[in-house]
XYZ file of C-alpha atoms in Angstrom:
695
model
C 129.175 67.410 60.793
C 127.596 66.710 57.384
C 125.741 63.712 58.859
C 124.224 65.943 61.579
C 123.106 68.515 58.987
C 121.488 65.813 56.828
C 119.806 64.371 59.933
C 118.313 67.793 60.792
C 117.021 68.241 57.242
C 115.459 64.762 57.315
C 113.880 65.429 60.723
C 112.350 68.710 59.569
C 111.036 67.109 56.371
C 109.539 64.239 58.360
C 107.819 66.579 60.810
C 106.366 68.930 58.217
C 105.245 66.074 55.969
C 102.758 65.051 58.646
C 101.188 68.487 58.479
C 98.375 68.723 55.996
C 97.551 71.984 54.299
C 95.735 74.248 56.792
C 92.348 75.803 56.184
C 92.434 79.424 55.092
C 91.480 81.930 57.785
C 88.058 83.557 57.267
C 88.284 87.155 56.147
C 86.983 88.405 59.532
C 90.010 86.806 61.253
C 92.803 87.653 58.825
C 93.657 91.086 60.253
C 93.424 89.700 63.783
C 95.948 87.015 62.866
C 98.323 89.597 61.409
C 97.958 91.814 64.496
C 98.734 88.926 66.829
C 101.827 88.005 64.845
C 103.005 91.624 64.822
C 102.403 91.951 68.561
C 104.159 88.646 69.218
C 107.330 89.738 67.440
C 107.692 93.136 69.139
C 110.161 91.845 71.732
C 113.875 91.905 70.970
C 115.766 88.645 70.435
C 119.106 88.226 72.197
C 121.594 85.860 70.575
C 123.246 84.928 73.869
C 119.901 83.763 75.262
C 119.251 81.630 72.201
C 122.698 80.042 72.339
C 122.128 79.030 75.941
C 118.622 77.667 75.335
C 119.669 75.661 72.303
C 122.778 74.266 73.940
C 121.014 73.245 77.149
C 117.994 71.494 75.596
C 118.520 67.771 76.206
C 117.722 64.695 74.129
C 114.215 64.426 75.620
C 113.333 67.968 74.626
C 113.577 69.236 78.201
C 115.746 71.824 79.935
C 117.706 70.156 82.781
C 117.473 73.234 85.006
C 113.679 72.927 85.278
C 112.106 70.765 87.988
C 109.296 69.183 85.959
C 107.977 67.341 89.032
C 107.452 70.551 91.012
C 104.209 70.895 92.976
C 104.921 74.506 93.932
C 101.684 76.488 93.765
C 103.120 79.940 93.150
C 105.824 80.764 90.601
C 105.491 77.209 89.211
C 108.908 76.544 87.639
C 107.598 74.142 84.972
C 106.004 77.047 83.089
C 109.540 78.184 82.243
C 109.560 75.480 79.558
C 106.842 77.285 77.596
C 108.447 80.680 78.247
C 111.664 79.304 76.724
C 109.712 77.873 73.812
C 108.184 81.277 73.143
C 111.637 82.857 73.044
C 112.807 80.230 70.547
C 109.744 80.783 68.356
C 110.306 84.542 68.294
C 113.935 84.037 67.313
C 112.855 81.764 64.463
C 110.207 84.137 63.099
C 111.770 87.567 63.658
C 113.508 88.997 60.627
C 116.978 90.187 61.514
C 117.415 87.526 64.163
C 120.542 85.397 63.802
C 118.220 82.390 63.932
C 115.621 83.602 61.448
C 114.117 80.505 59.763
C 117.001 78.383 61.039
C 116.417 74.654 60.341
C 118.353 73.746 63.475
C 116.217 76.041 65.624
C 112.997 74.731 64.067
C 113.999 71.177 64.926
C 114.642 72.220 68.525
C 111.273 73.969 68.697
C 109.518 70.786 67.585
C 111.526 68.736 70.053
C 110.667 70.992 73.017
C 107.017 71.362 71.977
C 106.552 67.609 71.628
C 107.979 67.088 75.109
C 105.343 69.391 76.586
C 102.474 67.997 74.522
C 103.393 64.426 75.420
C 103.473 65.157 79.156
C 100.740 67.834 79.475
C 102.247 69.071 82.741
C 99.691 70.148 85.336
C 100.237 72.406 88.338
C 98.386 71.871 91.649
C 97.277 75.506 91.336
C 94.156 75.823 89.127
C 95.520 79.057 87.636
C 98.181 77.373 85.532
C 96.102 74.763 83.620
C 93.343 77.263 82.881
C 95.314 80.500 82.477
C 99.103 80.331 82.663
C 99.705 77.348 80.359
C 97.209 78.283 77.591
C 98.457 81.878 77.769
C 101.955 80.723 76.783
C 101.085 77.777 74.547
C 98.399 79.394 72.370
C 100.596 82.079 70.741
C 103.188 79.441 69.854
C 100.577 77.333 68.091
C 99.201 80.367 66.233
C 102.451 81.885 64.952
C 104.128 78.528 64.225
C 101.019 76.885 62.796
C 102.277 76.347 59.273
C 105.349 74.556 60.677
C 103.399 72.217 62.956
C 101.771 68.856 62.278
C 98.044 68.278 62.608
C 98.746 66.019 65.583
C 100.680 68.771 67.373
C 97.898 71.245 66.735
C 95.153 68.864 67.798
C 96.963 67.970 71.017
C 97.653 71.628 71.690
C 94.013 72.582 71.215
C 92.987 69.916 73.757
C 95.221 71.647 76.314
C 93.810 75.061 75.383
C 90.286 73.713 75.924
C 90.910 73.787 79.682
C 90.333 77.553 79.565
C 86.656 78.517 79.765
C 85.232 82.035 80.044
C 84.155 82.628 83.628
C 84.954 84.263 86.974
C 85.429 88.053 86.980
C 87.982 90.846 86.950
C 91.462 90.052 85.684
C 90.875 86.292 85.941
C 88.039 86.644 83.420
C 90.257 88.729 81.131
C 92.922 86.012 81.213
C 90.427 83.200 80.592
C 88.609 85.017 77.783
C 91.935 85.883 76.168
C 92.901 82.215 76.104
C 89.535 81.311 74.587
C 90.042 83.988 71.932
C 93.448 82.557 71.003
C 92.029 79.049 70.691
C 89.005 80.282 68.734
C 91.301 82.019 66.257
C 93.352 78.869 65.873
C 90.271 76.776 65.023
C 88.809 79.567 62.824
C 85.644 80.053 64.873
C 84.526 83.627 64.198
C 81.540 83.496 66.552
C 83.663 82.255 69.442
C 86.270 84.953 68.804
C 83.490 87.522 68.955
C 82.156 86.119 72.249
C 85.627 86.083 73.813
C 86.450 89.614 72.663
C 83.188 90.895 74.132
C 83.987 89.140 77.419
C 87.365 90.911 77.556
C 85.879 94.289 76.691
C 83.094 93.730 79.199
C 85.710 93.786 81.970
C 87.051 97.161 80.798
C 84.661 99.125 82.948
C 84.489 101.157 86.131
C 82.528 99.644 89.017
C 82.752 98.831 92.695
C 83.037 95.111 91.895
C 86.251 93.501 90.704
C 88.518 95.555 88.471
C 88.859 99.312 88.047
C 87.246 101.292 90.853
C 85.672 104.764 90.509
C 88.847 106.236 92.073
C 91.045 104.370 89.509
C 92.435 101.900 92.015
C 92.109 98.189 91.187
C 90.434 95.378 93.151
C 90.711 91.625 92.925
C 89.797 88.945 95.490
C 87.064 91.153 96.823
C 87.632 94.733 97.920
C 91.411 94.532 98.026
C 93.913 96.897 96.439
C 95.871 95.023 93.759
C 97.305 97.876 91.666
C 100.687 96.289 91.060
C 99.563 92.665 90.959
C 96.316 91.882 89.144
C 96.027 95.550 88.192
C 99.369 95.475 86.396
C 98.367 92.354 84.458
C 95.022 93.960 83.663
C 96.688 97.126 82.358
C 99.062 95.104 80.185
C 96.401 92.758 78.866
C 93.947 95.505 78.009
C 96.645 97.432 76.163
C 97.572 94.259 74.286
C 93.977 93.484 73.313
C 93.292 97.077 72.287
C 96.308 96.818 69.984
C 95.560 93.320 68.699
C 91.873 93.990 67.983
C 92.421 97.345 66.244
C 91.145 97.452 62.654
C 89.260 94.185 63.122
C 85.499 93.605 63.496
C 86.153 93.079 67.217
C 87.857 96.418 67.963
C 87.390 98.278 71.271
C 85.229 101.408 71.310
C 87.158 104.624 71.970
C 85.157 105.029 75.197
C 86.901 101.903 76.446
C 90.302 103.348 75.546
C 89.415 106.407 77.640
C 88.838 104.132 80.667
C 92.279 102.550 80.388
C 93.797 106.014 79.901
C 92.292 107.263 83.162
C 93.302 104.080 84.954
C 96.904 104.519 83.814
C 97.282 108.254 84.385
C 94.991 108.915 87.353
C 95.574 105.568 89.024
C 98.701 103.525 88.378
C 100.957 106.529 87.711
C 100.653 107.621 91.361
C 102.401 104.446 92.582
C 105.539 104.927 90.452
C 108.728 106.214 92.036
C 112.148 106.313 90.383
C 113.007 102.663 89.630
C 110.518 100.896 91.907
C 106.787 100.446 92.316
C 105.276 101.210 95.728
C 105.194 98.298 98.192
C 101.731 99.125 99.549
C 100.144 98.905 96.111
C 101.901 95.688 95.075
C 99.447 93.171 96.466
C 101.065 90.043 97.809
C 104.006 90.015 95.396
C 106.857 91.030 97.683
C 109.626 89.133 95.919
C 113.293 89.717 95.205
C 113.636 92.436 92.585
C 109.878 92.437 92.003
C 109.236 96.146 92.553
C 111.730 97.102 89.845
C 110.168 94.560 87.471
C 106.736 96.058 88.055
C 108.052 99.558 87.453
C 109.755 98.544 84.208
C 106.652 96.718 82.999
C 104.419 99.730 83.628
C 106.792 102.152 81.909
C 106.813 99.809 78.920
C 103.001 99.850 78.910
C 103.017 103.660 78.932
C 105.269 103.570 75.866
C 102.721 101.359 74.119
C 99.913 103.721 75.089
C 101.791 106.606 73.478
C 101.288 104.829 70.149
C 97.783 103.488 70.774
C 96.383 106.742 72.166
C 98.396 109.378 70.262
C 96.224 112.327 71.243
C 97.461 111.847 74.827
C 101.004 110.771 73.953
C 102.551 113.692 75.828
C 100.714 112.722 79.025
C 102.020 109.137 78.841
C 105.497 110.410 78.086
C 105.390 112.782 81.039
C 104.146 109.997 83.315
C 107.418 108.152 82.797
C 109.211 110.851 84.819
C 108.580 110.450 88.548
C 109.103 114.191 89.077
C 106.179 115.087 86.836
C 103.483 114.309 89.394
C 102.969 116.228 92.644
C 100.146 116.624 95.101
C 97.832 114.389 97.119
C 95.479 111.647 95.976
C 93.116 109.655 98.144
C 91.807 106.367 96.731
C 88.506 106.329 98.603
C 87.516 102.902 97.281
C 90.744 101.342 98.573
C 91.550 103.243 101.816
C 94.872 104.304 100.324
C 96.474 107.757 100.358
C 99.451 109.101 98.400
C 101.308 112.366 98.853
C 104.177 113.238 96.575
C 106.525 115.991 95.435
C 109.454 115.836 93.007
C 111.609 114.977 96.050
C 109.658 112.281 97.870
C 106.762 109.829 97.778
C 104.678 109.103 100.887
C 102.133 106.276 100.832
C 99.596 105.169 103.441
C 97.852 101.775 103.311
C 94.756 101.333 105.474
C 91.769 98.991 105.689
C 88.237 99.165 107.055
C 84.988 97.244 107.301
C 84.751 97.919 103.525
C 88.314 97.189 102.356
C 90.539 94.139 102.920
C 93.974 94.763 104.396
C 96.121 92.062 102.770
C 96.170 88.517 101.407
C 98.320 85.404 101.569
C 98.033 83.121 98.531
C 100.316 80.335 97.288
C 102.511 80.769 100.391
C 103.310 84.340 99.334
C 103.272 87.389 101.628
C 103.464 85.130 104.678
C 104.263 87.973 107.093
C 101.991 90.704 105.719
C 99.236 90.459 108.327
C 99.570 94.137 109.337
C 100.172 95.727 105.926
C 96.701 97.308 105.935
C 96.935 98.571 109.513
C 98.141 102.039 108.571
C 101.527 101.253 107.022
C 103.364 104.388 105.906
C 106.360 104.458 103.577
C 108.507 107.486 102.816
C 110.640 107.190 99.675
C 113.373 109.620 98.680
C 115.820 107.354 96.864
C 115.439 103.909 95.271
C 116.982 102.053 98.150
C 115.214 102.698 101.470
C 112.966 99.628 101.223
C 114.503 97.741 98.285
C 114.122 93.997 99.035
C 113.954 94.826 102.748
C 111.254 92.272 103.532
C 113.423 89.569 105.214
C 114.748 92.183 107.635
C 111.566 93.968 108.676
C 110.090 93.518 112.119
C 106.611 92.878 110.715
C 104.924 93.788 113.992
C 106.468 97.238 113.841
C 105.712 98.239 110.268
C 106.084 102.005 109.789
C 102.907 103.818 110.799
C 101.195 100.846 112.454
C 100.134 100.567 116.101
C 100.423 96.888 117.083
C 100.403 94.634 120.165
C 103.867 93.080 120.480
C 102.757 89.609 121.542
C 105.050 86.615 121.255
C 102.786 84.584 118.950
C 103.779 83.986 115.302
C 102.252 86.408 112.831
C 98.920 84.932 111.686
C 98.488 83.825 108.087
C 95.177 84.632 106.431
C 93.824 83.738 102.987
C 93.014 85.397 99.665
C 90.475 87.670 101.331
C 92.693 88.794 104.209
C 90.993 90.769 106.936
C 88.798 93.797 107.496
C 88.925 95.888 110.649
C 85.905 96.563 112.832
C 85.258 100.131 111.817
C 84.280 102.324 108.914
C 85.656 105.736 109.951
C 88.565 105.398 107.521
C 89.150 107.886 104.734
C 90.899 110.925 103.412
C 90.537 114.399 102.010
C 92.776 116.361 99.659
C 92.749 119.689 97.898
C 95.512 118.825 95.445
C 98.495 120.242 97.331
C 97.557 119.203 100.878
C 96.107 116.010 102.280
C 94.618 114.448 105.402
C 93.815 110.812 106.162
C 92.278 109.024 109.133
C 92.125 105.438 110.396
C 89.938 104.698 113.403
C 91.583 101.390 114.201
C 89.777 98.505 115.918
C 91.314 95.096 115.500
C 92.429 92.234 117.687
C 91.561 93.950 120.955
C 93.397 97.175 120.091
C 91.736 100.517 119.400
C 93.341 103.763 118.269
C 92.491 107.015 116.503
C 95.200 107.560 113.880
C 95.560 110.527 111.521
C 98.112 111.851 109.045
C 98.349 115.481 107.897
C 100.413 116.076 104.741
C 101.176 119.793 104.783
C 104.068 121.946 103.553
C 106.464 119.081 102.751
C 105.980 117.520 106.174
C 103.804 114.649 107.429
C 102.308 115.143 110.888
C 101.350 111.775 112.412
C 98.925 111.741 115.348
C 97.414 108.990 117.467
C 95.255 108.893 120.554
C 92.702 106.769 122.377
C 95.103 103.810 122.230
C 93.496 101.069 124.323
C 94.437 97.403 124.662
C 93.973 95.009 127.569
C 97.214 93.119 127.023
C 100.272 92.169 129.071
C 102.402 92.884 126.003
C 103.902 96.203 124.995
C 102.030 98.200 122.375
C 104.136 100.128 119.865
C 103.697 102.518 116.981
C 106.229 101.994 114.214
C 107.773 105.134 112.758
C 110.168 103.789 110.139
C 112.257 100.752 109.180
C 114.798 101.298 106.417
C 118.329 100.284 105.540
C 120.866 102.054 107.708
C 122.664 104.664 105.653
C 125.143 106.950 107.356
C 125.131 108.514 110.796
C 122.101 108.652 113.103
C 121.890 111.953 114.982
C 119.529 112.428 117.911
C 118.659 115.467 120.010
C 117.875 114.123 123.467
C 117.240 116.709 126.162
C 119.931 119.312 125.495
C 122.412 116.919 123.891
C 122.947 116.256 120.199
C 124.646 112.889 119.811
C 125.169 109.962 117.472
C 123.236 106.765 118.104
C 124.061 103.111 117.399
C 122.875 99.705 118.557
C 119.614 99.559 120.506
C 118.748 102.531 122.683
C 115.649 103.832 124.446
C 114.975 107.551 124.820
C 112.461 109.467 126.906
C 111.066 112.601 125.289
C 113.691 113.110 122.575
C 113.346 116.247 120.445
C 114.272 114.813 117.055
C 116.225 112.180 115.123
C 117.983 112.561 111.769
C 118.918 109.636 109.536
C 119.494 109.403 105.779
C 118.071 112.891 105.146
C 114.805 112.128 106.960
C 113.965 114.000 110.131
C 111.728 112.676 112.903
C 110.343 115.373 115.192
C 108.616 114.567 118.495
C 106.520 117.630 119.513
C 105.148 115.905 122.622
C 108.106 113.626 123.332
C 107.316 110.010 124.110
C 109.170 106.791 124.833
C 111.172 106.199 121.682
C 113.220 103.104 120.860
C 115.880 103.112 118.194
C 117.569 100.054 116.706
C 120.560 100.533 114.425
C 122.073 97.112 114.050
C 122.678 94.128 111.790
C 119.485 92.123 111.363
C 119.222 88.508 110.210
C 116.322 87.202 108.180
C 115.233 84.741 105.506
C 113.350 85.181 102.241
C 111.687 81.843 102.974
C 109.715 83.487 105.770
C 108.358 86.047 103.309
C 107.492 83.634 100.492
C 108.076 79.919 100.749
C 109.292 79.613 97.182
C 112.702 80.693 98.486
C 115.218 78.501 100.311
C 115.466 78.926 104.064
C 118.823 80.675 104.038
C 119.961 83.402 106.418
C 120.652 86.827 104.991
C 121.784 89.915 106.877
C 121.508 93.682 106.512
C 122.061 96.827 108.550
C 118.672 98.243 109.517
C 117.474 101.499 111.086
C 114.273 100.939 113.069
C 112.583 103.605 115.189
C 109.297 103.210 117.075
C 107.244 104.531 120.009
C 106.411 102.470 123.113
C 102.983 102.795 124.742
C 103.525 100.173 127.443
C 101.297 97.297 128.538
C 97.544 97.690 128.951
C 97.590 101.223 127.545
C 94.526 103.311 128.276
C 94.063 106.398 126.141
C 97.748 106.516 125.177
C 98.709 108.944 122.439
C 101.586 110.012 120.215
C 102.800 112.781 117.933
C 105.636 112.659 115.448
C 106.456 114.567 112.288
C 108.266 113.176 109.259
C 110.482 115.750 107.554
C 111.756 114.640 104.122
C 115.071 116.024 102.821
C 115.910 117.242 106.312
C 119.137 118.720 107.632
C 120.313 119.025 111.205
C 120.018 122.807 111.070
C 116.465 122.545 109.766
C 115.433 120.274 112.646
C 116.998 122.622 115.183
C 115.004 125.467 113.642
C 111.735 123.487 113.546
C 112.156 122.551 117.180
C 112.481 126.236 118.106
C 109.822 127.515 115.712
C 107.314 124.797 114.765
C 105.275 125.401 111.627
C 102.097 123.996 113.129
C 99.725 124.132 116.059
C 98.626 120.604 117.034
C 95.575 119.379 118.911
C 95.392 115.646 119.548
C 92.128 114.930 121.385
C 89.731 111.966 121.134
C 86.968 114.169 119.745
C 89.168 116.168 117.336
C 92.625 115.943 115.825
C 93.767 119.241 114.345
C 96.892 120.497 112.622
C 96.992 124.157 111.584
C 99.651 126.520 110.326
C 100.900 128.990 112.888
C 99.806 131.849 110.632
C 96.251 130.503 110.484
C 96.192 130.042 106.715
C 95.706 126.250 106.612
C 94.082 123.656 108.850
C 93.098 120.003 108.746
C 90.502 118.704 111.175
C 89.339 115.203 112.035
C 85.904 115.454 113.648
C 85.270 112.114 115.367
C 81.906 113.535 116.432
C 79.772 116.522 115.565
C 81.344 119.618 117.029
C 82.967 123.006 116.689
C 86.461 124.491 116.336
C 87.578 128.078 116.821
C 89.652 128.196 113.649
C 88.812 130.745 110.935
C 86.432 132.537 113.284
C 84.542 129.374 114.265
C 83.368 126.334 112.284
C 80.769 123.713 113.254
C 79.830 120.423 111.606
C 76.691 118.350 112.123
C 78.357 114.944 111.610
C 81.750 113.280 112.062
C 83.855 114.151 109.012
C 87.187 115.384 107.672
C 87.712 119.052 106.909
C 90.570 120.724 105.049
C 90.550 124.529 104.908
C 93.001 126.906 103.256
C 92.839 130.671 103.103
C 93.275 131.993 99.584
C 93.277 135.515 98.151
C 89.542 135.695 97.568
C 88.277 133.549 100.422
C 88.419 130.070 101.959
C 88.758 126.830 100.052
C 86.964 124.163 102.090
C 87.183 120.445 101.308
C 85.043 117.851 103.103
C 84.771 114.081 103.092
C 82.791 111.418 104.914
C 85.069 108.532 105.959
C 82.070 106.291 106.719
C 80.727 106.505 103.134
C 77.230 106.630 104.663
C 76.284 110.311 104.791
C 74.325 111.985 102.017
C 74.477 115.537 103.408
C 76.372 117.428 106.065
C 75.717 120.824 107.619
C 78.803 123.058 107.888
C 78.348 126.375 109.719
C 80.700 129.368 109.866
C 80.504 132.071 112.519
C 81.749 134.615 109.987
C 79.721 135.828 107.030
C 80.857 134.581 103.629
C 79.461 134.569 100.114
C 78.409 131.417 98.319
C 75.308 130.659 96.251
C 74.384 127.744 98.496
C 74.934 129.552 101.804
C 72.045 130.628 103.988
C 72.279 132.942 106.986
C 70.891 131.479 110.209
C 71.427 133.025 113.664
C 74.256 135.173 112.276
C 75.982 132.080 110.892
C 76.825 131.230 107.280
C 75.307 127.760 106.879
C 75.930 125.319 104.054
C 73.891 122.121 103.749
C 76.340 120.263 101.590
C 75.334 117.315 99.406
C 78.029 114.641 99.596
C 79.016 112.229 96.830
C 77.096 108.958 96.986
C 76.754 105.699 95.120
C 80.061 104.673 93.538
C 81.646 107.923 94.724
C 80.659 107.672 98.407
C 83.695 108.729 100.440
C 85.060 111.031 97.755
C 85.865 114.539 98.944
C 84.089 117.646 97.710
C 85.392 121.232 97.676
C 83.714 124.637 97.678
C 84.814 128.270 97.904
C 83.626 130.829 100.438
C 84.178 134.375 99.245
C 85.160 137.082 101.726
């Protein structure tokens, strides 16, 4: 034992003796260095992790569990070596750690670092040499600098040199961050300044890459990436705001305000209980990934409480999923969210403006229809938790798809756009309405969703496809949980296995009700489904897994011509409630090709999709000069009217009312109250606008 201890002491002395005295950091960089060290040591150190890492490191300085020859493009396992090395470095430097300034640990750190530096492992994916590797290696070199030899530092800097400032969006933030780390290490003040400005230059609102005017996030073109690149962006910007505080390179407070809005008016909407929303996650549909995203975001909100103390209560409140209710339409991303303290409903669409999905690094291999109107209704944490191997991906909830027998196509990092621009939404806070005029792959359909009074009315018409295959509209696919009750004709019965129903009244499963006001040909599958994670993302082994799944969908037959559907989702439903809603519906429904309308029976609320200029008899008569969305609610003093242009092309719209109202902008023409309404344009084209009409 004594010989081993003496050997460790000799090894450490030999290593450090090669290290010459380092140059002093310029004054402009000293606070930055201290901030980086403080930020680096924020994470907790777990003794059990350290024991395992130290015990498993072999004589070469490698961890036997890592496949160092891997050519996997996504989730490259070799990077785990540097992640482990970071954990060891934190344990060595963190006061209070059981390994604080441990000679044995320091020797292991040198051993593992030398193994990496000697091999300079390179992934076939460009992202790792330029971003992933420098991102993990640079902090180690900075915080351990006084314990490293000049040779180690020089070799490390050569690896860091692979990162150059370029590209845009989150990729540019990553690259500039790596350049900043390296510039600090070599004491180059000017280069640190250039890199910090490049990072801060990406903290902006635009319709390019990054934060959109509606506080959604785009990367790889116009594609929603809130929980993928957007999550990394949120974390990195928070980190750099913290690290650059009280230095000559600090962010302006106006920049902090941008990240605040992005967090609270953007990312917060996608949070639900313990999991992030699937539709906003980008391509990262991995095992346990949604919970990881949720935890990471909540941690970022905790950091923002400290960085942005004036708004600490807002960040604190955002960590409770019950704190946010209402409707939000992300007009730049064709995405709609409706939520109450009891449920979250999300709708993912695409258009000629917005990409529907992506497949990169053999990830999201089945997601070809994710942007085709996928709807998800969350009440608990478990409905869709790791459900991806078991989904029928041609019957995603909400989507209308041709059920051909060809494999699901695989696209690229820019996915697809549909042939149409009449895709959008309108909301007045409490209520919401969204539309998708679908035209893709030989299938056309007018699809609309009305989110009123804790129900979601789902309408479709004009369904046309010249195909010998059945066309279906998915309603829901979740884990089977408890009994499935169906009202078919006059019978209320339990359902199992695979069954087809003609004109059922309603279905109840796991506290969600499915009402069918106009009937339809409904198929229900309640059975054990086999699948494989390998089909979802090829990083996983091709092993069969099984789960009990509830799948319900509508059949429109082959070669449908002007087929239609109606169904209503009722969260937190009971059997008695569905019986009552069948007898006394809350809404009047019109489902025509020119107009789709849902209105309360008492006439106090209505949502209207005008596919063409036209008139409705509601509220005494309303006419519009252009296709649009209209949401109208009667209030004590008058009507609240909210309008949006799904095409993003209109600058004005003429809305006429057959009754006389009061509004400064109204003019009376032919006994009508006429409003020539200016619509949002530029970066806000597609955003809804509201106005009041006084009685």
